[in-house]
Amino acid sequence: MSEQIKFIVEQLNKEPFKKNFNLITFDSLEPLQLLQVLNDVLAEVDPKHNIDIREEMPEQMAKRMFSLLGVLKYKPPGNVSEASNFRQGLVTGSKPVIHPILHWLLQRINELKKRAYLARFLMKLEVPAEFLQDDVIADTHHQYEDLVESFKTYHKECEQLKTSGFSTAEIRRDITAMEEEKDQLIKRVERLKKRVETVSNHQRMLELARQLRVEKEREESLAHQKQEQKNQLFHAEQRLQRSQQQLKDLRQAAADAKPESLMKRLEEEIKFNTYMVSDKLPKELESKKKTVQYLQKVVAEPAMGQSELGELENKIREINTQINQIIEKRMMRNDPMDDKLSLFRQQASIISRKKEAKAEEVQEAREELANTERELAHKTSQVRDLGGGSELVRGDEFKRYVSKLRSKGTVFKKKRQEIADMRAEYGVLQRTEEILKQRHEAVHQQLQSIEAKRGISGYSDTQEELERVSAIKSELDDVKGRTLDDMSEMAKRLLSCFLSKKPTCALFFKSINQLCCDLKQDTHLSVNRSTCCYCEGALVLRYNELKQQEVRGLREENAQEESRYHYINCMREVIEMQMQRAADEMKAYVSPDPQERRKAVRELYTKNITEQENLGKKLREKQRAVRESHGPNMKQVKMWRDLEQLMECKRQCFLRAQSQASIGQVIQEAGEDRLVL
């Protein structure tokens, strides 16, 4: 009893009751409070009972609880088996009555919920017979019974669907995937339409493609009809073969048989068929009917719980015990007359069992013979379809076939062994590759874990990228340094050249100026002043020409170096931009954010490559389909051309015949005119 109360308290403290009882508080409950707890449990089973018992009369409360317990098939224990005591204890809130009810309810709360729900729809209303004589009430009652049966069917289907494993989330995912696939197909169709619209004469090509599809569908239907006709022909040939075999058997039986043997065989067959019809088949039919009735009875019964099944098993054990006791009493009585009759009964039962066994053996032998004949006919038809004729292979041909088959079998075994060796080697190599990848991955993960511990996650990947970038930068710096060195060297060379030429030019100008001064001061040389001026002008012109040539060359060289300098600067900026893009790409690729990772160029290129590969695969499949259908299509085109030529020939013949007929008519009319004249 204490275990029972402990179980009740544990269940009441759980969801959905949450009573927060212990053994002392539960045992000290007043009768009215105990009845309220019982009513709360019944309200959990059936929500219609969720009321306050203080607002209800005791008789109504007892009637309501009795009706619900009757629906739930509660049976009182032995100590309160009398109905009056049980009713009185339920009304007064007696603990010996309430505690077993609570224990029984809390043990099977989910099962009782289902039973209460079904009882609301399956408990049939009792209508008196005098009311059913009215047609309207009878029709309504029949509709009510039909609705109850349909509810049973729908409830079973609902339970099967609940236990079938289908999930609404999976169905939604499938619907979403199909909608996405539909959108992709619509977009692909639109792209194909746009691509086709650019082709000249696309309407004609679409019409031809539509006609081709119609012809293909027609070809498939014709192939299906052809296959059906082949099947019908095969079945007809089988029936013909069976009929021929029966005719052959009958002819053989009639050739080597006498009337007496035929009559004896027919009598045996009649006896066997009579036994099958009169004894064996009626017994089997009766047993099947009993089984069906028993199954219908089981289906008509309401669903039983584990406790009811236990009670039925106990009843079965009691009945088996009673049967054994009756058999023992009968054996102890040991009547000699019954013993003699039992001996004959045993012999009769043994003979009947042997007879039934032999009949079953004969039936199985006949079925096996029919199956063997059908299999033989099927194999014969297969041989005929393969082109081997209707006769079986015998003698030397079979020996040659066997020897050829053995040689092929030997070659096949060798090839299979080679394939097995190659598969084994492939498996070893694949396993080696997996081990190496695992080791590499383990080392990489270990390195990442060490980096994470040191607070430098992603250092190795970033270090590799930085080393690559630094190598590129060092190369660019070397190129830039060499360019600057060349430019500084050229500037130094120009400056040294200018400094080396400067004293010579200064001395030259100084001598020229001194000469001019001397000539100006010399009054006796006034005659040669013009000549001196002319020489001075010529020398100045020569100096200017030399200066311009050298400066022009230096300026051209300077312009080339400047253009080279600007080109190198542009290249440096381009390479720096590429390095920045590479760093951004690396940052986006290593970033844990999936949105940033999708922006990476690698992801975009991978997506484009995947789309192009899928498109190429579909185009290859389309090309393969076109290649496969090219031969039949060309054959069909040739047939259409032949038909066109044939129709053209018929038209020419018709025109020729029409012209001949018109010529003959003209000749006939001319002859008639001649006769008239």
XYZ file of C-alpha atoms in Angstrom:
677
model
C 0.000 0.000 0.000
C 2.850 2.373 0.767
C 4.346 1.749 -2.702
C 0.993 2.601 -4.238
C 0.734 5.903 -2.341
C 4.374 6.705 -3.152
C 3.708 6.195 -6.878
C 0.583 8.393 -6.704
C 2.470 11.205 -4.969
C 5.343 11.058 -7.489
C 2.976 11.257 -10.445
C 0.917 14.081 -8.928
C 4.067 16.140 -8.348
C 5.002 15.899 -12.040
C 3.564 17.704 -15.044
C 0.743 18.621 -15.601
C -0.565 18.358 -12.008
C 2.271 19.938 -9.909
C 0.543 19.298 -6.597
C 3.736 19.447 -4.449
C 2.547 16.658 -2.179
C 4.544 14.430 0.099
C 3.427 11.220 1.767
C 2.256 12.975 4.922
C 0.330 15.788 3.234
C -1.291 13.408 0.753
C -2.327 10.981 3.499
C -3.759 13.823 5.584
C -6.065 15.088 2.806
C -9.738 15.510 3.637
C -12.293 13.399 1.705
C -13.459 16.441 -0.266
C -9.871 17.363 -1.163
C -9.151 13.767 -2.186
C -12.226 13.795 -4.429
C -10.997 17.069 -5.960
C -7.614 15.451 -6.721
C -9.423 12.522 -8.347
C -11.545 14.957 -10.357
C -8.377 16.814 -11.518
C -6.905 13.544 -12.780
C -10.169 12.712 -14.563
C -10.174 16.231 -16.052
C -6.695 15.555 -17.466
C -8.114 12.415 -19.110
C -11.288 14.144 -20.338
C -11.381 17.996 -20.228
C -15.191 17.974 -19.844
C -14.745 16.999 -16.179
C -12.720 20.103 -15.295
C -15.129 21.477 -12.700
C -15.164 22.266 -8.993
C -16.869 19.462 -7.074
C -17.993 21.913 -4.382
C -20.416 23.386 -6.919
C -21.899 19.984 -7.793
C -24.287 17.682 -6.031
C -22.790 14.404 -4.697
C -25.211 12.279 -6.734
C -24.337 14.109 -9.958
C -20.639 13.879 -9.178
C -20.879 10.130 -8.501
C -22.905 9.579 -11.677
C -20.425 11.566 -13.760
C -17.392 9.753 -12.346
C -19.107 6.352 -12.643
C -19.908 6.971 -16.309
C -16.322 8.035 -17.114
C -14.804 5.090 -15.208
C -17.179 2.787 -17.077
C -16.039 4.238 -20.402
C -12.414 3.785 -19.301
C -13.242 0.148 -18.291
C -12.118 0.455 -14.719
C -12.763 -2.657 -12.613
C -12.781 -2.247 -8.817
C -10.413 -4.455 -6.792
C -11.714 -7.390 -4.797
C -12.115 -5.590 -1.483
C -14.635 -3.154 -2.981
C -16.260 -5.407 -5.520
C -19.805 -4.696 -4.363
C -21.366 -1.878 -6.345
C -23.095 -0.268 -3.371
C -19.946 -0.152 -1.261
C -17.931 1.178 -4.189
C -20.528 3.857 -4.933
C -20.755 4.875 -1.288
C -16.948 5.011 -0.966
C -16.669 7.155 -4.110
C -19.307 9.597 -2.837
C -17.785 9.886 0.636
C -14.165 10.095 -0.608
C -12.985 6.886 1.074
C -9.247 6.308 0.744
C -9.517 2.503 0.085
C -11.706 3.394 -2.923
C -9.981 6.549 -4.212
C -6.346 5.391 -3.944
C -6.707 2.339 -6.279
C -8.576 4.528 -8.795
C -5.776 7.126 -8.755
C -3.102 4.426 -9.050
C -4.909 2.832 -12.010
C -5.450 6.188 -13.756
C -1.908 7.508 -13.281
C -0.365 4.274 -14.580
C -1.970 4.632 -18.023
C -2.804 8.315 -18.373
C -1.914 8.618 -22.095
C -3.783 5.453 -23.038
C -6.861 6.618 -21.140
C -6.754 10.020 -22.868
C -6.933 8.281 -26.217
C -9.730 5.986 -25.031
C -11.769 8.906 -23.695
C -11.293 10.800 -26.948
C -12.421 7.793 -29.003
C -15.331 7.033 -26.689
C -16.780 10.473 -27.378
C -17.250 9.424 -31.041
C -17.519 5.625 -30.854
C -19.962 5.155 -27.965
C -23.147 4.468 -29.903
C -26.410 5.937 -28.746
C -28.982 3.388 -27.676
C -32.201 4.081 -29.607
C -35.305 2.058 -28.674
C -36.698 -0.214 -31.359
C -40.113 1.530 -31.456
C -38.406 4.807 -32.455
C -36.432 3.106 -35.226
C -39.680 2.194 -36.969
C -39.924 5.805 -38.098
C -38.220 6.213 -41.489
C -36.646 9.594 -40.693
C -35.205 8.391 -37.392
C -34.016 5.139 -39.005
C -32.265 7.011 -41.824
C -30.654 9.370 -39.330
C -29.532 6.419 -37.234
C -28.015 4.742 -40.298
C -26.193 7.960 -41.202
C -24.933 8.131 -37.617
C -23.596 4.554 -37.834
C -21.964 5.289 -41.208
C -20.276 8.357 -39.720
C -18.986 6.266 -36.822
C -17.509 3.717 -39.232
C -15.925 6.454 -41.349
C -14.445 7.976 -38.174
C -12.875 4.590 -37.366
C -11.357 4.431 -40.839
C -10.006 7.987 -40.735
C -8.622 7.501 -37.234
C -6.756 4.365 -38.327
C -5.353 6.205 -41.355
C -4.282 9.094 -39.115
C -2.500 6.732 -36.716
C -0.779 4.998 -39.616
C 0.386 8.358 -40.980
C 1.684 9.365 -37.552
C 3.695 6.161 -37.269
C 4.779 6.051 -40.926
C 7.790 8.348 -40.365
C 6.674 11.260 -42.565
C 7.704 14.656 -41.238
C 6.161 18.008 -42.126
C 9.599 19.628 -41.955
C 10.949 17.168 -44.529
C 7.909 17.749 -46.744
C 8.410 21.521 -46.481
C 12.076 21.126 -47.362
C 11.145 18.990 -50.344
C 8.571 21.574 -51.449
C 11.115 24.376 -51.061
C 13.705 22.415 -53.032
C 11.182 21.672 -55.775
C 10.179 25.346 -55.936
C 13.829 26.366 -56.255
C 14.308 23.765 -58.953
C 11.182 25.070 -60.683
C 12.554 28.629 -60.596
C 15.867 27.432 -61.990
C 14.084 25.583 -64.778
C 11.990 28.672 -65.581
C 15.129 30.819 -65.730
C 16.873 28.241 -67.887
C 13.889 28.095 -70.247
C 13.907 31.891 -70.489
C 17.644 31.906 -71.249
C 17.137 29.251 -73.902
C 14.260 31.253 -75.391
C 16.439 34.357 -75.556
C 19.244 32.344 -77.087
C 16.889 30.767 -79.635
C 15.348 34.109 -80.604
C 18.714 35.258 -81.936
C 18.794 32.325 -84.361
C 17.363 32.965 -87.779
C 14.220 31.034 -88.730
C 13.773 29.879 -85.131
C 9.989 29.563 -85.445
C 10.416 26.953 -88.152
C 12.975 25.107 -86.066
C 10.683 25.189 -83.014
C 7.840 23.842 -85.098
C 10.068 21.050 -86.395
C 11.212 20.279 -82.833
C 7.569 20.149 -81.723
C 6.735 17.803 -84.561
C 9.770 15.698 -83.649
C 8.583 15.443 -80.059
C 5.089 14.466 -81.231
C 6.585 11.823 -83.509
C 8.745 10.527 -80.662
C 5.710 10.243 -78.411
C 3.910 8.469 -81.205
C 6.906 6.201 -81.647
C 6.860 5.395 -77.930
C 3.134 4.625 -78.061
C 3.672 2.430 -81.108
C 6.550 0.670 -79.347
C 4.301 0.135 -76.337
C 1.569 -1.261 -78.562
C 4.129 -3.459 -80.263
C 5.314 -4.763 -76.886
C 1.721 -5.439 -75.834
C 1.074 -7.282 -79.068
C 4.256 -9.286 -78.520
C 3.048 -10.192 -75.042
C -0.332 -11.176 -76.397
C 1.363 -13.223 -79.084
C 3.581 -14.846 -76.455
C 0.571 -15.753 -74.283
C -1.286 -17.056 -77.348
C 1.727 -19.190 -78.281
C 1.885 -20.510 -74.728
C -1.794 -21.419 -74.818
C -1.241 -23.052 -78.203
C 1.729 -25.013 -76.854
C -0.261 -26.138 -73.823
C -3.143 -27.169 -76.049
C -0.770 -29.024 -78.369
C 0.869 -30.727 -75.380
C -2.537 -31.734 -74.025
C -3.534 -32.996 -77.467
C -0.257 -34.913 -77.700
C -0.781 -36.421 -74.247
C -4.335 -37.368 -75.100
C -3.224 -38.947 -78.366
C -0.479 -40.909 -76.615
C -2.927 -41.970 -73.925
C -5.431 -43.009 -76.587
C -2.776 -44.841 -78.636
C -1.432 -47.133 -75.913
C -4.525 -47.374 -73.727
C -7.510 -49.646 -73.595
C -11.062 -48.708 -72.670
C -10.684 -50.466 -69.317
C -7.556 -48.477 -68.396
C -9.173 -45.216 -69.505
C -12.247 -45.964 -67.418
C -10.059 -46.833 -64.431
C -8.050 -43.632 -64.803
C -11.202 -41.561 -65.125
C -12.695 -43.242 -62.045
C -9.558 -42.453 -60.040
C -9.618 -38.866 -61.198
C -13.339 -38.619 -60.392
C -12.742 -40.054 -56.927
C -9.918 -37.615 -56.288
C -11.950 -34.626 -57.494
C -14.962 -35.822 -55.491
C -12.828 -36.069 -52.359
C -11.403 -32.632 -52.978
C -14.853 -31.102 -53.564
C -16.769 -32.910 -50.848
C -14.225 -33.297 -48.036
C -11.013 -31.316 -48.294
C -12.070 -28.034 -49.869
C -15.217 -27.595 -47.658
C -13.085 -28.132 -44.552
C -10.524 -25.612 -45.714
C -13.292 -23.179 -46.648
C -14.908 -23.622 -43.245
C -11.594 -23.055 -41.464
C -10.982 -19.921 -43.538
C -14.479 -18.647 -42.714
C -13.882 -19.247 -39.014
C -10.569 -17.419 -39.221
C -12.227 -14.481 -41.005
C -15.047 -14.395 -38.429
C -12.537 -14.474 -35.610
C -10.508 -11.658 -37.211
C -13.655 -9.589 -37.772
C -14.594 -10.131 -34.153
C -11.133 -9.024 -33.062
C -11.331 -5.922 -35.293
C -14.795 -5.034 -33.967
C -13.548 -5.125 -30.374
C -12.252 -1.817 -28.964
C -8.545 -1.318 -28.423
C -7.290 -3.123 -25.315
C -4.566 -2.005 -22.983
C -1.795 -3.971 -21.371
C -3.861 -4.721 -18.258
C -6.726 -6.178 -20.292
C -4.292 -8.319 -22.264
C -2.862 -9.585 -18.971
C -6.368 -10.462 -17.756
C -7.090 -12.364 -20.985
C -3.836 -14.285 -20.651
C -4.784 -15.233 -17.082
C -8.177 -16.454 -18.293
C -6.486 -18.525 -21.023
C -4.210 -20.096 -18.434
C -7.202 -20.926 -16.196
C -9.127 -22.480 -19.095
C -6.090 -24.552 -20.137
C -5.759 -25.742 -16.534
C -9.413 -26.754 -16.493
C -9.002 -28.615 -19.799
C -6.012 -30.513 -18.428
C -7.956 -31.424 -15.306
C -10.876 -32.715 -17.399
C -8.487 -34.809 -19.530
C -6.908 -36.258 -16.385
C -10.359 -37.160 -14.954
C -11.302 -38.823 -18.207
C -8.104 -40.834 -18.241
C -8.676 -41.884 -14.636
C -12.178 -43.123 -15.460
C -10.695 -45.476 -18.108
C -13.895 -47.028 -19.578
C -12.950 -50.156 -21.650
C -15.685 -49.500 -24.223
C -14.370 -45.989 -24.780
C -10.864 -47.437 -25.108
C -11.982 -49.738 -27.954
C -13.784 -46.918 -29.686
C -10.828 -44.610 -29.167
C -8.588 -47.143 -30.933
C -10.852 -47.162 -33.970
C -11.158 -43.409 -33.799
C -7.387 -43.083 -33.770
C -7.080 -45.399 -36.774
C -9.775 -43.443 -38.630
C -8.092 -40.138 -37.817
C -4.714 -41.506 -38.934
C -6.211 -42.721 -42.225
C -7.982 -39.427 -42.790
C -4.758 -37.514 -42.085
C -2.850 -39.750 -44.513
C -5.562 -39.239 -47.081
C -5.385 -35.464 -46.657
C -1.588 -35.563 -46.860
C -1.673 -37.576 -50.077
C -4.298 -35.262 -51.555
C -2.091 -32.282 -50.715
C 0.911 -34.053 -52.278
C -1.101 -34.739 -55.456
C -2.246 -31.115 -55.530
C 1.324 -29.863 -55.060
C 2.587 -32.255 -57.746
C -0.015 -30.959 -60.185
C 0.878 -27.366 -59.402
C 4.577 -28.153 -59.764
C 3.907 -29.845 -63.118
C 1.947 -26.818 -64.328
C 4.708 -24.455 -63.162
C 7.345 -26.597 -64.878
C 5.361 -26.593 -68.116
C 4.972 -22.809 -67.959
C 8.673 -22.389 -67.266
C 9.544 -24.727 -70.174
C 7.297 -22.743 -72.512
C 8.832 -19.478 -71.286
C 12.380 -20.762 -71.819
C 11.450 -22.049 -75.283
C 10.015 -18.668 -76.235
C 13.165 -16.939 -74.933
C 15.329 -19.234 -77.065
C 13.142 -18.452 -80.068
C 13.407 -14.704 -79.410
C 17.192 -14.964 -79.190
C 17.270 -16.562 -82.621
C 18.104 -20.065 -81.519
C 15.053 -21.648 -83.082
C 12.415 -23.670 -81.307
C 14.548 -26.835 -80.941
C 16.904 -27.436 -78.046
C 20.643 -27.879 -78.546
C 21.729 -31.525 -78.389
C 24.736 -33.722 -79.081
C 27.929 -32.315 -80.583
C 26.560 -28.773 -80.719
C 26.022 -28.798 -76.973
C 29.567 -30.139 -76.399
C 31.050 -27.398 -78.583
C 28.971 -24.818 -76.758
C 30.163 -26.167 -73.396
C 33.841 -26.108 -74.468
C 33.465 -22.563 -75.786
C 31.745 -21.552 -72.570
C 34.569 -23.081 -70.515
C 37.220 -21.173 -72.468
C 35.284 -17.956 -71.979
C 34.890 -18.803 -68.307
C 38.672 -19.229 -67.960
C 39.301 -15.860 -69.622
C 36.635 -14.319 -67.447
C 38.226 -15.688 -64.278
C 41.640 -14.301 -65.297
C 40.188 -10.886 -66.049
C 38.223 -10.954 -62.830
C 41.398 -11.814 -60.888
C 43.219 -8.937 -62.585
C 40.363 -6.599 -61.739
C 40.420 -7.831 -58.137
C 44.186 -7.229 -57.895
C 43.807 -3.759 -59.378
C 40.943 -2.990 -56.993
C 43.036 -4.201 -54.058
C 45.970 -2.046 -55.151
C 43.641 0.877 -55.685
C 42.220 0.342 -52.212
C 45.739 0.287 -50.723
C 46.686 3.478 -52.569
C 43.447 5.133 -51.594
C 43.976 4.169 -47.967
C 47.549 5.475 -48.110
C 46.274 8.741 -49.533
C 43.655 8.980 -46.786
C 46.281 8.308 -44.100
C 48.582 10.984 -45.523
C 45.703 13.442 -45.732
C 44.729 12.626 -42.162
C 48.303 13.148 -41.002
C 48.511 16.438 -42.880
C 45.173 17.486 -41.459
C 46.260 16.444 -37.958
C 49.492 18.436 -38.250
C 47.555 21.400 -39.612
C 44.994 21.166 -36.802
C 47.765 20.823 -34.234
C 49.430 23.912 -35.673
C 46.119 25.777 -35.573
C 45.511 24.681 -31.980
C 49.000 25.902 -30.992
C 48.290 29.192 -32.767
C 44.949 29.470 -30.961
C 46.655 28.818 -27.619
C 49.250 31.476 -28.364
C 46.536 33.893 -29.525
C 47.692 34.043 -33.167
C 44.982 32.082 -34.977
C 45.528 31.899 -38.728
C 49.180 32.874 -38.381
C 50.520 30.056 -40.575
C 48.159 30.803 -43.466
C 48.804 34.524 -43.149
C 52.557 33.879 -42.843
C 52.602 31.892 -46.098
C 50.647 34.600 -47.893
C 52.889 37.326 -46.450
C 56.012 35.442 -47.516
C 54.675 35.203 -51.040
C 53.700 38.872 -51.063
C 57.042 39.897 -49.532
C 58.879 37.943 -52.222
C 56.939 39.823 -54.918
C 57.584 43.128 -53.120
C 61.317 42.414 -52.819
C 61.487 41.748 -56.565
C 59.690 45.044 -57.258
C 62.008 46.879 -54.857
C 65.026 45.426 -56.634
C 63.681 46.562 -59.998
C 62.884 50.030 -58.606
C 66.324 50.277 -56.955
C 68.067 49.347 -60.164
C 66.011 51.958 -62.031
C 66.902 54.679 -59.541
C 70.570 53.701 -59.659
C 70.531 53.927 -63.463
C 68.883 57.338 -63.344
C 71.334 58.678 -60.736
C 74.248 57.292 -62.739
C 72.954 59.010 -65.873
C 72.517 62.311 -64.010
C 76.081 62.026 -62.699
C 77.376 61.299 -66.210
C 75.521 64.285 -67.641
C 76.830 66.530 -64.874
C 80.450 65.331 -65.337
C 80.165 65.840 -69.098
C 78.816 69.325 -68.566
C 81.576 70.151 -66.072
C 84.268 68.765 -68.428
C 82.978 70.875 -71.340
C 82.537 74.029 -69.276
C 86.316 75.074 -69.028
C 86.830 74.504 -72.738
C 83.825 76.608 -73.617
C 84.910 79.301 -71.147
C 88.435 79.472 -72.654
C 86.982 79.477 -76.142
C 84.616 82.334 -75.346
C 87.427 84.172 -73.534
C 89.784 83.913 -76.537
C 87.038 85.033 -78.879
C 86.193 88.007 -76.692
C 89.905 88.915 -76.393
C 90.295 88.705 -80.144
C 87.241 90.898 -80.654
C 88.577 93.466 -78.234
C 91.969 93.514 -79.939
C 90.344 93.908 -83.300
C 88.159 96.716 -82.051
C 91.146 98.530 -80.496
C 93.266 98.140 -83.586
C 92.319 101.028 -85.817
C 94.491 99.722 -88.564
C 92.484 96.637 -88.838
C 89.110 98.302 -89.382
C 89.135 96.909 -92.843
C 89.061 93.356 -91.507
C 86.304 94.092 -88.938
C 83.627 92.860 -91.232
C 85.578 89.710 -91.830
C 86.050 89.276 -88.133
C 82.360 89.815 -87.507
C 81.559 87.303 -90.166
C 83.925 84.774 -88.567
C 82.471 85.527 -85.165
C 78.947 84.899 -86.459
C 80.046 81.681 -88.139
C 81.734 80.479 -84.978
C 78.662 81.366 -82.884
C 76.433 79.515 -85.331
C 78.751 76.496 -85.218
C 78.791 76.595 -81.430
C 75.013 76.835 -81.293
C 74.647 73.898 -83.692
C 77.011 71.752 -81.621
C 75.280 72.789 -78.440
C 71.833 72.056 -79.859
C 72.852 68.594 -81.139
C 74.358 67.541 -77.812
C 71.475 69.013 -75.798
C 68.943 67.375 -78.125
C 70.570 63.999 -77.582
C 70.682 64.486 -73.845
C 67.052 65.640 -73.795
C 65.936 62.607 -75.812
C 67.818 60.314 -73.462
C 66.286 62.139 -70.493
C 62.782 61.814 -71.981
C 63.296 58.071 -72.503
C 64.446 57.650 -68.918
C 61.498 59.687 -67.647
C 59.028 57.581 -69.657
C 60.680 54.453 -68.322
C 60.454 55.871 -64.803
C 56.728 56.630 -65.212
C 56.097 53.153 -66.687
C 57.845 51.519 -63.729
C 55.811 53.663 -61.330
C 52.587 52.594 -63.071
C 53.619 48.955 -62.912
C 54.434 49.355 -59.238
C 50.982 50.829 -58.564
C 49.329 48.009 -60.520
C 51.279 45.381 -58.569
C 50.426 47.114 -55.286
C 46.746 47.045 -56.250
C 47.057 43.360 -57.112
C 48.750 42.724 -53.761
C 45.945 44.605 -51.997
C 43.339 42.548 -53.865
C 45.200 39.368 -52.945
C 45.263 40.425 -49.272
C 41.524 41.266 -49.377
C 40.815 37.925 -51.061
C 42.850 36.106 -48.418
C 41.094 37.994 -45.654
C 37.650 37.192 -47.121
C 38.583 33.535 -47.655
C 39.897 33.090 -44.090
C 37.026 35.094 -42.526
C 34.588 33.018 -40.413
C 31.635 35.102 -41.661
C 29.878 33.193 -44.493
C 28.669 36.446 -46.065
C 32.258 37.712 -46.371
C 33.386 34.334 -47.664
C 30.775 34.437 -50.422
C 32.298 37.724 -51.650
C 35.617 36.012 -52.300
C 36.677 35.760 -55.945
C 37.540 32.118 -55.451
C 33.988 31.330 -54.365
C 32.576 33.257 -57.331
C 34.894 31.498 -59.768
C 34.100 28.116 -58.174
C 30.380 28.805 -58.516
C 30.793 29.888 -62.156
C 32.930 26.836 -62.888
C 30.294 24.559 -61.313
C 27.521 26.185 -63.351
C 29.549 25.881 -66.554
C 30.379 22.242 -65.789
C 26.686 21.455 -65.200
C 25.790 23.281 -68.402
C 28.514 21.382 -70.289
C 27.280 18.094 -68.862
C 23.716 18.824 -69.972
C 24.926 19.903 -73.407
C 26.940 16.685 -73.700
C 23.863 14.680 -72.750
C 21.859 16.609 -75.333
C 24.610 15.985 -77.911
C 24.578 12.282 -77.037
C 20.794 12.188 -77.436
C 21.057 13.977 -80.796
C 23.748 11.531 -81.943
C 21.670 8.564 -80.863
C 18.585 9.864 -82.657
C 20.516 11.055 -85.744
C 20.394 7.695 -87.523
C 16.634 7.102 -87.045
C 15.894 10.731 -87.919
C 17.920 10.527 -91.139
C 16.170 7.270 -91.946
C 12.829 8.962 -91.368
C 13.880 11.907 -93.549
C 14.860 9.480 -96.314
C 11.486 7.762 -95.964
C 9.736 11.127 -96.251
C 11.763 11.961 -99.373
C 10.939 8.582 -100.901
C 7.284 9.172 -100.085
C 7.522 12.617 -101.680
C 9.062 11.134 -104.813
C 6.364 8.463 -104.864
C 3.608 11.070 -104.592
C 5.296 13.145 -107.299
C 5.398 10.064 -109.557
C 1.726 9.427 -108.843
C 0.921 13.036 -109.683
C 2.861 12.819 -112.968
C 1.085 9.579 -113.817
C -2.262 11.140 -113.015
C -1.493 14.191 -115.188
C -0.255 11.964 -117.973
C -3.394 9.832 -117.790
C -5.572 12.946 -117.724
C -3.790 14.393 -120.795
C -4.157 11.082 -122.642
C -7.826 10.979 -121.764
C -8.296 14.531 -123.039
C -6.414 13.668 -126.283
C -8.577 10.566 -126.747
C -11.708 12.628 -126.203
C -10.526 15.162 -128.811
C -9.822 12.354 -131.261
C -13.240 10.828 -130.602
C -14.975 14.165 -131.121
C -13.003 14.663 -134.365
C -14.079 11.213 -135.524
C -17.721 11.953 -134.736
C -17.503 15.231 -136.675
C -16.013 13.358 -139.591
C -18.842 10.850 -139.509
C -21.370 13.667 -139.460
C -19.739 15.216 -142.487
